[in-house]
Amino acid sequence: MEEIGVGGGVGGGGGGYWWWSAASTAQLALGIKSYRKGFSGDSRFMPLKAFSVASLFVGATASAAVAFLHSSGIHSVRLSLSLSESISGGT
């Protein structure tokens, strides 16, 4: 079975999760700023603006999850699956 890495080795080693943390923080800050600004302009663009703000929050959550996985030492899907099997007792 081929091992699938989480994050593609961004950052080149053990400190790669800092990049994911920075991305998460930037996306969260931009999402909060956009949310607080509210809607201004043509009402036809409201769904697009709402989707873009929601995408920022989803992207921030995903980046934070990858940063957590990298910082906790889980660098592949295979390792994550074996860890979950050992926790659940192999059932």
PDB file of C-alpha atoms in Angstrom:
ATOM      1  CA  MET A   1       0.000   0.000   0.000  1.00  0.00           C
ATOM      2  CA  GLU A   2       1.362   3.417  -0.943  1.00  0.00           C
ATOM      3  CA  GLU A   3       1.786   5.937   1.842  1.00  0.00           C
ATOM      4  CA  ILE A   4      -0.047   9.207   1.320  1.00  0.00           C
ATOM      5  CA  GLY A   5       1.586  12.134   3.073  1.00  0.00           C
ATOM      6  CA  VAL A   6      -0.388  14.880   4.745  1.00  0.00           C
ATOM      7  CA  GLY A   7       0.611  18.313   3.493  1.00  0.00           C
ATOM      8  CA  GLY A   8       3.097  17.175   0.880  1.00  0.00           C
ATOM      9  CA  GLY A   9       6.176  17.933   2.969  1.00  0.00           C
ATOM     10  CA  VAL A  10       5.693  21.676   2.969  1.00  0.00           C
ATOM     11  CA  GLY A  11       8.397  23.394   4.964  1.00  0.00           C
ATOM     12  CA  GLY A  12      11.006  20.709   4.402  1.00  0.00           C
ATOM     13  CA  GLY A  13      11.109  18.755   7.623  1.00  0.00           C
ATOM     14  CA  GLY A  14       9.838  18.875  11.151  1.00  0.00           C
ATOM     15  CA  GLY A  15       9.129  22.598  11.198  1.00  0.00           C
ATOM     16  CA  GLY A  16       6.708  22.590   8.268  1.00  0.00           C
ATOM     17  CA  TYR A  17       3.686  22.989  10.483  1.00  0.00           C
ATOM     18  CA  TRP A  18       4.599  26.643  11.144  1.00  0.00           C
ATOM     19  CA  TRP A  19       3.653  27.468   7.551  1.00  0.00           C
ATOM     20  CA  TRP A  20       0.276  25.811   8.027  1.00  0.00           C
ATOM     21  CA  SER A  21      -0.244  27.700  11.286  1.00  0.00           C
ATOM     22  CA  ALA A  22       0.592  31.002   9.596  1.00  0.00           C
ATOM     23  CA  ALA A  23      -1.813  30.226   6.739  1.00  0.00           C
ATOM     24  CA  SER A  24      -4.566  29.364   9.193  1.00  0.00           C
ATOM     25  CA  THR A  25      -4.035  32.563  11.159  1.00  0.00           C
ATOM     26  CA  ALA A  26      -4.005  34.730   8.028  1.00  0.00           C
ATOM     27  CA  GLN A  27      -7.176  33.131   6.657  1.00  0.00           C
ATOM     28  CA  LEU A  28      -8.964  33.445   9.987  1.00  0.00           C
ATOM     29  CA  ALA A  29      -7.962  37.111  10.336  1.00  0.00           C
ATOM     30  CA  LEU A  30      -9.098  37.905   6.791  1.00  0.00           C
ATOM     31  CA  GLY A  31     -12.371  36.028   7.341  1.00  0.00           C
ATOM     32  CA  ILE A  32     -13.114  37.937  10.553  1.00  0.00           C
ATOM     33  CA  LYS A  33     -12.238  41.242   8.887  1.00  0.00           C
ATOM     34  CA  SER A  34     -14.514  40.487   5.933  1.00  0.00           C
ATOM     35  CA  TYR A  35     -17.322  39.327   8.213  1.00  0.00           C
ATOM     36  CA  ARG A  36     -17.157  42.466  10.364  1.00  0.00           C
ATOM     37  CA  LYS A  37     -17.059  44.714   7.301  1.00  0.00           C
ATOM     38  CA  GLY A  38     -20.404  43.320   6.276  1.00  0.00           C
ATOM     39  CA  PHE A  39     -22.039  43.636   2.910  1.00  0.00           C
ATOM     40  CA  SER A  40     -21.661  46.716   0.800  1.00  0.00           C
ATOM     41  CA  GLY A  41     -22.339  47.205  -2.854  1.00  0.00           C
ATOM     42  CA  ASP A  42     -24.546  45.537  -5.414  1.00  0.00           C
ATOM     43  CA  SER A  43     -26.924  42.964  -3.945  1.00  0.00           C
ATOM     44  CA  ARG A  44     -26.259  40.582  -6.848  1.00  0.00           C
ATOM     45  CA  PHE A  45     -22.778  39.904  -5.455  1.00  0.00           C
ATOM     46  CA  MET A  46     -23.964  39.049  -1.941  1.00  0.00           C
ATOM     47  CA  PRO A  47     -23.950  35.239  -2.475  1.00  0.00           C
ATOM     48  CA  LEU A  48     -20.421  35.408  -3.902  1.00  0.00           C
ATOM     49  CA  LYS A  49     -19.178  37.487  -0.982  1.00  0.00           C
ATOM     50  CA  ALA A  50     -20.872  35.165   1.539  1.00  0.00           C
ATOM     51  CA  PHE A  51     -19.306  32.144  -0.141  1.00  0.00           C
ATOM     52  CA  SER A  52     -15.845  33.735  -0.090  1.00  0.00           C
ATOM     53  CA  VAL A  53     -16.085  34.556   3.630  1.00  0.00           C
ATOM     54  CA  ALA A  54     -17.303  31.032   4.411  1.00  0.00           C
ATOM     55  CA  SER A  55     -14.440  29.605   2.326  1.00  0.00           C
ATOM     56  CA  LEU A  56     -11.951  31.586   4.392  1.00  0.00           C
ATOM     57  CA  PHE A  57     -13.299  30.054   7.605  1.00  0.00           C
ATOM     58  CA  VAL A  58     -13.277  26.531   6.144  1.00  0.00           C
ATOM     59  CA  GLY A  59      -9.741  27.031   4.808  1.00  0.00           C
ATOM     60  CA  ALA A  60      -8.554  28.317   8.178  1.00  0.00           C
ATOM     61  CA  THR A  61      -9.996  25.225   9.874  1.00  0.00           C
ATOM     62  CA  ALA A  62      -8.340  22.887   7.367  1.00  0.00           C
ATOM     63  CA  SER A  63      -4.971  24.645   7.692  1.00  0.00           C
ATOM     64  CA  ALA A  64      -5.179  24.473  11.481  1.00  0.00           C
ATOM     65  CA  ALA A  65      -5.969  20.744  11.298  1.00  0.00           C
ATOM     66  CA  VAL A  66      -2.937  20.065   9.081  1.00  0.00           C
ATOM     67  CA  ALA A  67      -0.741  22.159  11.403  1.00  0.00           C
ATOM     68  CA  PHE A  68      -1.983  20.129  14.372  1.00  0.00           C
ATOM     69  CA  LEU A  69      -1.277  16.836  12.596  1.00  0.00           C
ATOM     70  CA  HIS A  70       2.229  17.957  11.619  1.00  0.00           C
ATOM     71  CA  SER A  71       3.072  19.250  15.082  1.00  0.00           C
ATOM     72  CA  SER A  72       1.812  16.072  16.774  1.00  0.00           C
ATOM     73  CA  GLY A  73       4.005  13.904  14.543  1.00  0.00           C
ATOM     74  CA  ILE A  74       1.351  12.404  12.267  1.00  0.00           C
ATOM     75  CA  HIS A  75       2.800  12.835   8.788  1.00  0.00           C
ATOM     76  CA  SER A  76       0.960  10.185   6.784  1.00  0.00           C
ATOM     77  CA  VAL A  77      -2.463   8.643   6.425  1.00  0.00           C
ATOM     78  CA  ARG A  78      -1.076   5.193   7.204  1.00  0.00           C
ATOM     79  CA  LEU A  79       0.299   6.402  10.539  1.00  0.00           C
ATOM     80  CA  SER A  80      -3.019   8.053  11.343  1.00  0.00           C
ATOM     81  CA  LEU A  81      -4.937   4.846  10.571  1.00  0.00           C
ATOM     82  CA  SER A  82      -2.605   2.677  12.642  1.00  0.00           C
ATOM     83  CA  LEU A  83      -2.906   5.136  15.534  1.00  0.00           C
ATOM     84  CA  SER A  84      -6.709   5.052  15.372  1.00  0.00           C
ATOM     85  CA  GLU A  85      -6.679   1.228  15.252  1.00  0.00           C
ATOM     86  CA  SER A  86      -4.489   1.037  18.337  1.00  0.00           C
ATOM     87  CA  ILE A  87      -6.776   3.445  20.210  1.00  0.00           C
ATOM     88  CA  SER A  88      -9.974   1.586  19.286  1.00  0.00           C
ATOM     89  CA  GLY A  89      -8.495  -1.811  20.077  1.00  0.00           C
ATOM     90  CA  GLY A  90      -8.282  -3.078  16.518  1.00  0.00           C
ATOM     91  CA  THR A  91     -11.983  -3.535  15.939  1.00  0.00           C
TER      92      THR A  91
END
